[in-house]
Coordinates of C-alpha atoms and ligand atoms in Angstrom, one line a residue:
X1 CA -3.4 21.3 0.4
X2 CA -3.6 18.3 -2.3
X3 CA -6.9 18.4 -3.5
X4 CA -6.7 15.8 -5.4
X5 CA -4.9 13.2 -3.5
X6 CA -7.3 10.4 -1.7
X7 CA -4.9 8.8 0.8
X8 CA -5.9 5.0 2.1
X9 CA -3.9 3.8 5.3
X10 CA -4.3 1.1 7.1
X11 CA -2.9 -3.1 8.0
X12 CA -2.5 -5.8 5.5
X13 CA -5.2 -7.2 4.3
X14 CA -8.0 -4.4 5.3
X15 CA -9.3 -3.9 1.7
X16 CA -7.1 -1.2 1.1
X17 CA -6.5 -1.9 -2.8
X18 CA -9.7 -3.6 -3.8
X19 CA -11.5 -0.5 -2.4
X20 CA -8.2 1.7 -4.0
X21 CA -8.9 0.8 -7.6
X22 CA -12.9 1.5 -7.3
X23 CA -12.9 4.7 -5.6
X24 CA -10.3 5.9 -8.1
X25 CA -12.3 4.6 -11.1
X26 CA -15.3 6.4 -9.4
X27 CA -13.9 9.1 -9.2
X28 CA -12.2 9.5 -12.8
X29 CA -8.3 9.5 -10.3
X30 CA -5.1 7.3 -11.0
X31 CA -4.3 5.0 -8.5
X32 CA -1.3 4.2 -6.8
X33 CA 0.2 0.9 -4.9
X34 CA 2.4 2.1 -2.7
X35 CA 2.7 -1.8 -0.8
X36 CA 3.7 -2.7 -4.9
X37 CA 7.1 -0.7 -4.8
X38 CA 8.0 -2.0 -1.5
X39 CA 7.5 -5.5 -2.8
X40 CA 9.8 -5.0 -6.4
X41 CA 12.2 -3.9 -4.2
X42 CA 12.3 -6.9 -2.3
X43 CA 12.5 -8.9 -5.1
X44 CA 14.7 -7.1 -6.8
X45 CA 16.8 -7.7 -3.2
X46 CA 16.2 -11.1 -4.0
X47 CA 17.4 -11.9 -7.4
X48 CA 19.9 -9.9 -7.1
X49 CA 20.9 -11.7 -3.7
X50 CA 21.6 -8.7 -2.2
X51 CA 22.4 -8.7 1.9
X52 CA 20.0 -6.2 3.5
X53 CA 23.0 -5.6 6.0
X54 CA 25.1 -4.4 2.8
X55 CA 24.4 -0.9 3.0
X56 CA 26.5 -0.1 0.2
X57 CA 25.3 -3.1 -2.5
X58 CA 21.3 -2.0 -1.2
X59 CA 22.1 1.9 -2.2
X60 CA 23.6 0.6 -5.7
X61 CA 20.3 -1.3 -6.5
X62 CA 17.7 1.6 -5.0
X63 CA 20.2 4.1 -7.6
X64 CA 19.3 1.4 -10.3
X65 CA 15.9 -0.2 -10.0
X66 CA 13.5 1.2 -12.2
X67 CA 9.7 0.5 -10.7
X68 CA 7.2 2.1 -13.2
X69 CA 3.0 0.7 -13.2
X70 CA 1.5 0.7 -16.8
X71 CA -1.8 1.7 -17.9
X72 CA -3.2 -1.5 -16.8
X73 CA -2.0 -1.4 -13.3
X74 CA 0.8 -3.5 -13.9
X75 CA 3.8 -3.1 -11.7
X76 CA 7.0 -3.0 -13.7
X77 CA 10.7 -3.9 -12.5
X78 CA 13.2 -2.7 -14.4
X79 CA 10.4 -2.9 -17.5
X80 CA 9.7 -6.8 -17.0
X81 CA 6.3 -7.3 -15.9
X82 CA 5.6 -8.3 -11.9
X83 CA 2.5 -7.8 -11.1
X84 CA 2.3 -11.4 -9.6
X85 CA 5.4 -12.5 -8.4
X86 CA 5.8 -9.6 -6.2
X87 CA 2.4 -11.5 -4.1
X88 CA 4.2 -14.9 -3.5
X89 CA 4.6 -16.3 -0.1
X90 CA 8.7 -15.3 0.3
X91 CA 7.8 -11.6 -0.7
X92 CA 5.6 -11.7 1.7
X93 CA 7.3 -13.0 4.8
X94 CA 10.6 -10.4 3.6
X95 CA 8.9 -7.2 2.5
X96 CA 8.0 -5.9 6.1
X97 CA 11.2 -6.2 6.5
X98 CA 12.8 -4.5 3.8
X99 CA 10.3 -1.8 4.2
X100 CA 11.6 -1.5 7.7
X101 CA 15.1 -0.2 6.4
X102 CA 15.0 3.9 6.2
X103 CA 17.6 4.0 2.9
X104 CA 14.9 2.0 1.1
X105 CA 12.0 4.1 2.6
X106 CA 13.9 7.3 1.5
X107 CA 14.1 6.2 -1.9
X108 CA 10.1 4.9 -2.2
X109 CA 9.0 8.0 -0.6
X110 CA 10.5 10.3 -3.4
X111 CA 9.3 7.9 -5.6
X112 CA 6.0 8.1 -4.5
X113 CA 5.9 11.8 -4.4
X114 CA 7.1 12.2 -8.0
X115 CA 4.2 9.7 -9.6
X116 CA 1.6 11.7 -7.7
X117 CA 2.9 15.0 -7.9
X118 CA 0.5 15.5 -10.9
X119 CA -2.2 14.3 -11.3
X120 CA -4.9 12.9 -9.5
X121 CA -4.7 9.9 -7.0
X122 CA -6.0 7.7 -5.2
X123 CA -3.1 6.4 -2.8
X124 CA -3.0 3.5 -0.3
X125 CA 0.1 2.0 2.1
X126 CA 0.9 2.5 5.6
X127 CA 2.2 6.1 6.2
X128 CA 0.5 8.2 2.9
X129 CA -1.3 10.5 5.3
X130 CA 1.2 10.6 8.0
X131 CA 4.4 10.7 6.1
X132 CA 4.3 11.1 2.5
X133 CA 1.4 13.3 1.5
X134 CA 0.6 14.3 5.0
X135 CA -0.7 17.7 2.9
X136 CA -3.4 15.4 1.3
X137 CA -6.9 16.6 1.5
X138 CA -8.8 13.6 1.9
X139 CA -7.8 10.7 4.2
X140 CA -8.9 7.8 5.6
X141 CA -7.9 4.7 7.7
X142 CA -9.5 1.5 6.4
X143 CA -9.3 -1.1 9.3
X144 CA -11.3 -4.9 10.1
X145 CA -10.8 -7.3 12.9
X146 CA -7.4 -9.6 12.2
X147 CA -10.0 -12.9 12.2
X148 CA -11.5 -10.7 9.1
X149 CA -8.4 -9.9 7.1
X150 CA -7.2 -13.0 7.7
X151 CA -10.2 -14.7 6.1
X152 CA -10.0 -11.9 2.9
X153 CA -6.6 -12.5 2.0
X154 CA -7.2 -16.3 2.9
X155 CA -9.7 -16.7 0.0
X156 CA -7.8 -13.7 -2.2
X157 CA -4.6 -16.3 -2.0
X158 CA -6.8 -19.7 -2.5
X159 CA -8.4 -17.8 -5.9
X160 CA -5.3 -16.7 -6.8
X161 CA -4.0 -20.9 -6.5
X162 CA -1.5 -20.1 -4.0
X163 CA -1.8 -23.4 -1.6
X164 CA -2.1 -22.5 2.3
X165 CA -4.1 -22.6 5.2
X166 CA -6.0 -20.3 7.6
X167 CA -3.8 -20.4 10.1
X168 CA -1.0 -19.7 7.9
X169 CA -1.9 -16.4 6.6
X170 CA -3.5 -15.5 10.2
X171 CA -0.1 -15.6 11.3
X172 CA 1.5 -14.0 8.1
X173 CA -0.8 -10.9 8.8
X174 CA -0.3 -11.0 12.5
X175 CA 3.8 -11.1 12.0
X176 CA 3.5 -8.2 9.6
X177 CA 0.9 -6.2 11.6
X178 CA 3.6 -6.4 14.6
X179 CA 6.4 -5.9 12.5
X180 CA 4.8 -2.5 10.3
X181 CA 3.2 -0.9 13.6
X182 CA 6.8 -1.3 15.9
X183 CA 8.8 -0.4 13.4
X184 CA 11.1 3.1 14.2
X185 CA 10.8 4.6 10.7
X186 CA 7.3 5.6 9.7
X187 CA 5.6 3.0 11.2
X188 CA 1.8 2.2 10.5
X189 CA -0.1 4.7 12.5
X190 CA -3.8 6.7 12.3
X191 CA -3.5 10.0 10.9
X192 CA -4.7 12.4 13.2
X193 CA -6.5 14.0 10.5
X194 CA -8.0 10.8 8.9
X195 CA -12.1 9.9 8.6
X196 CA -11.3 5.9 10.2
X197 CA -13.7 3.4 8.5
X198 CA -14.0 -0.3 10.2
X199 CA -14.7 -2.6 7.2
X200 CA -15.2 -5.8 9.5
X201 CA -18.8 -6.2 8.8
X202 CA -19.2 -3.8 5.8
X203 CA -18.9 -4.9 2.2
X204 CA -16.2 -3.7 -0.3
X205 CA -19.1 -1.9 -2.5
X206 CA -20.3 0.3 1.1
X207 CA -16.6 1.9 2.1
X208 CA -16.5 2.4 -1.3
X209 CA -19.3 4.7 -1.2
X210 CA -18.7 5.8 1.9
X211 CA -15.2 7.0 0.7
X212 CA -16.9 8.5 -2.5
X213 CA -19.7 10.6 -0.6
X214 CA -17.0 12.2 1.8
X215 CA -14.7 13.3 -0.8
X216 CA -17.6 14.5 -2.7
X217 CA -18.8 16.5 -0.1
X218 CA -15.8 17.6 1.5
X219 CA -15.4 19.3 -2.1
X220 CA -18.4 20.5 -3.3
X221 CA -18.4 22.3 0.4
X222 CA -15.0 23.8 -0.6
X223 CA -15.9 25.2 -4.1
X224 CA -19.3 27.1 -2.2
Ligands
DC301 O1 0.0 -3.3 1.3 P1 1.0 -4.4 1.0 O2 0.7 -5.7 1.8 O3 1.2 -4.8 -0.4 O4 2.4 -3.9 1.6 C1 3.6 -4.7 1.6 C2 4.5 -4.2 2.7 O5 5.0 -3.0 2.4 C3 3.9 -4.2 4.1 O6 4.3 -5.2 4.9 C4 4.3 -2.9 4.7 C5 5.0 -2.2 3.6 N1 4.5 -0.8 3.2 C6 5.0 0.2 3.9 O7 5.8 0.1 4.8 N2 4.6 1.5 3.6 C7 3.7 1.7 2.6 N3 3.3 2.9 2.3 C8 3.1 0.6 1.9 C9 3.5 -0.7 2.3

């Protein structure tokens, strides 16, 4: 068991990272974007115009690509900082996907593995609990209504001075919840093992103590 691994699943736009970074600042952990190395790959697939059908060209770049995050939470490609043009619309509408192909989720996985493998995290993505810590001690499933994440990731994009509509990102999230649940490889799924928490009427600050309490207790009940 990874005792000190938090593991947060669950569909775009759920609250997954905001609540992320607090639990792991509550709890003194690192935290870990796993949704962030999915989307410097994609752009890296992008600047380098690199088919997604060239199997070969894709297994060069994954051999190359450095991803690193810096203290800050910054995500680094190839050691130039990306932290925000990994969130513009075209990464958005092609990382599902290129998260769909299984060379690039081979490659992300091991990556993932090796940041965490010391140390302690807080993790969030789609298949942490399921597929790449499924040894993780503590695990949930953050979920809200699609109306709600729509509306969260609405306003996130409007503060951020990205220029779109409602309806727009409704259907951005709907595409990609679609796309990340069907998928064959890993695809978003409830770990049988996870606490589930529905955020739709909850505020950020309540799952994060929520999330807090139960990994608090769950450990002070294994050290007695
Ligand atoms: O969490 P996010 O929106 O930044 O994730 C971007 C994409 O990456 C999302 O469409 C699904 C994919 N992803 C994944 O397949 N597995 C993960 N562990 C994390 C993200």
């Amino acid at each position: 068991m990874q005792n000190e691994i938090v593991t947060l699943d669950g569909p775009a736009g759920a609250g997954k990272s905001t609540v992320a970074k607090l639990v792991a600042k509550q709890l003194g952990f690192k935290y870990l974007d796993t949704g962030a190395t999915y989307r410097a790959t994609t752009l890296s697939i992008i600047k380098k115009m690199i088919s997604i059908e060239d199997k070969k060209s894709l297994i060069n770049l994954l051999d190359s690509i450095k991803i690193d995050f810096d203290i800050d939470g910054n995500v680094l490609l190839d050691n130039e900082r990306v932290t925000n043009d990994i969130r513009t619309k075209t990464i958005n509408s092609f990382v599902s996907q290129v998260s769909a192909l299984q060379v690039v989720r081979e490659y992300m996985v091991n990556l993932q593995r090796r940041i965490t493998e010391s140390g302690q995290y807080v993790v969030d993505g789609r298949d942490i609990g399921t597929v790449v810590l499924p040894n993780a001690f503590y695990k949930f499933y953050i979920d809200a209504d699609v109306n709600e994440r729509a509306r969260r990731r609405h306003e996130e994009e409007i503060s951020k001075g990205i220029k779109t509509t409602f309806e727009e990102v409704k259907k951005s999230v709907e595409d990609r919840d679609k796309y990340d649940s069907s998928r064959e490889i890993s695809p978003l799924t409830v770990p049988h093992d996870a606490d589930v928490i529905n955020t739709s009427i909850m505020s950020i600050q309540e799952v994060v103590t929520e999330i807090v309490l139960k990994v608090n207790y769950i450990k002070h009940k294994n050290i007695q």
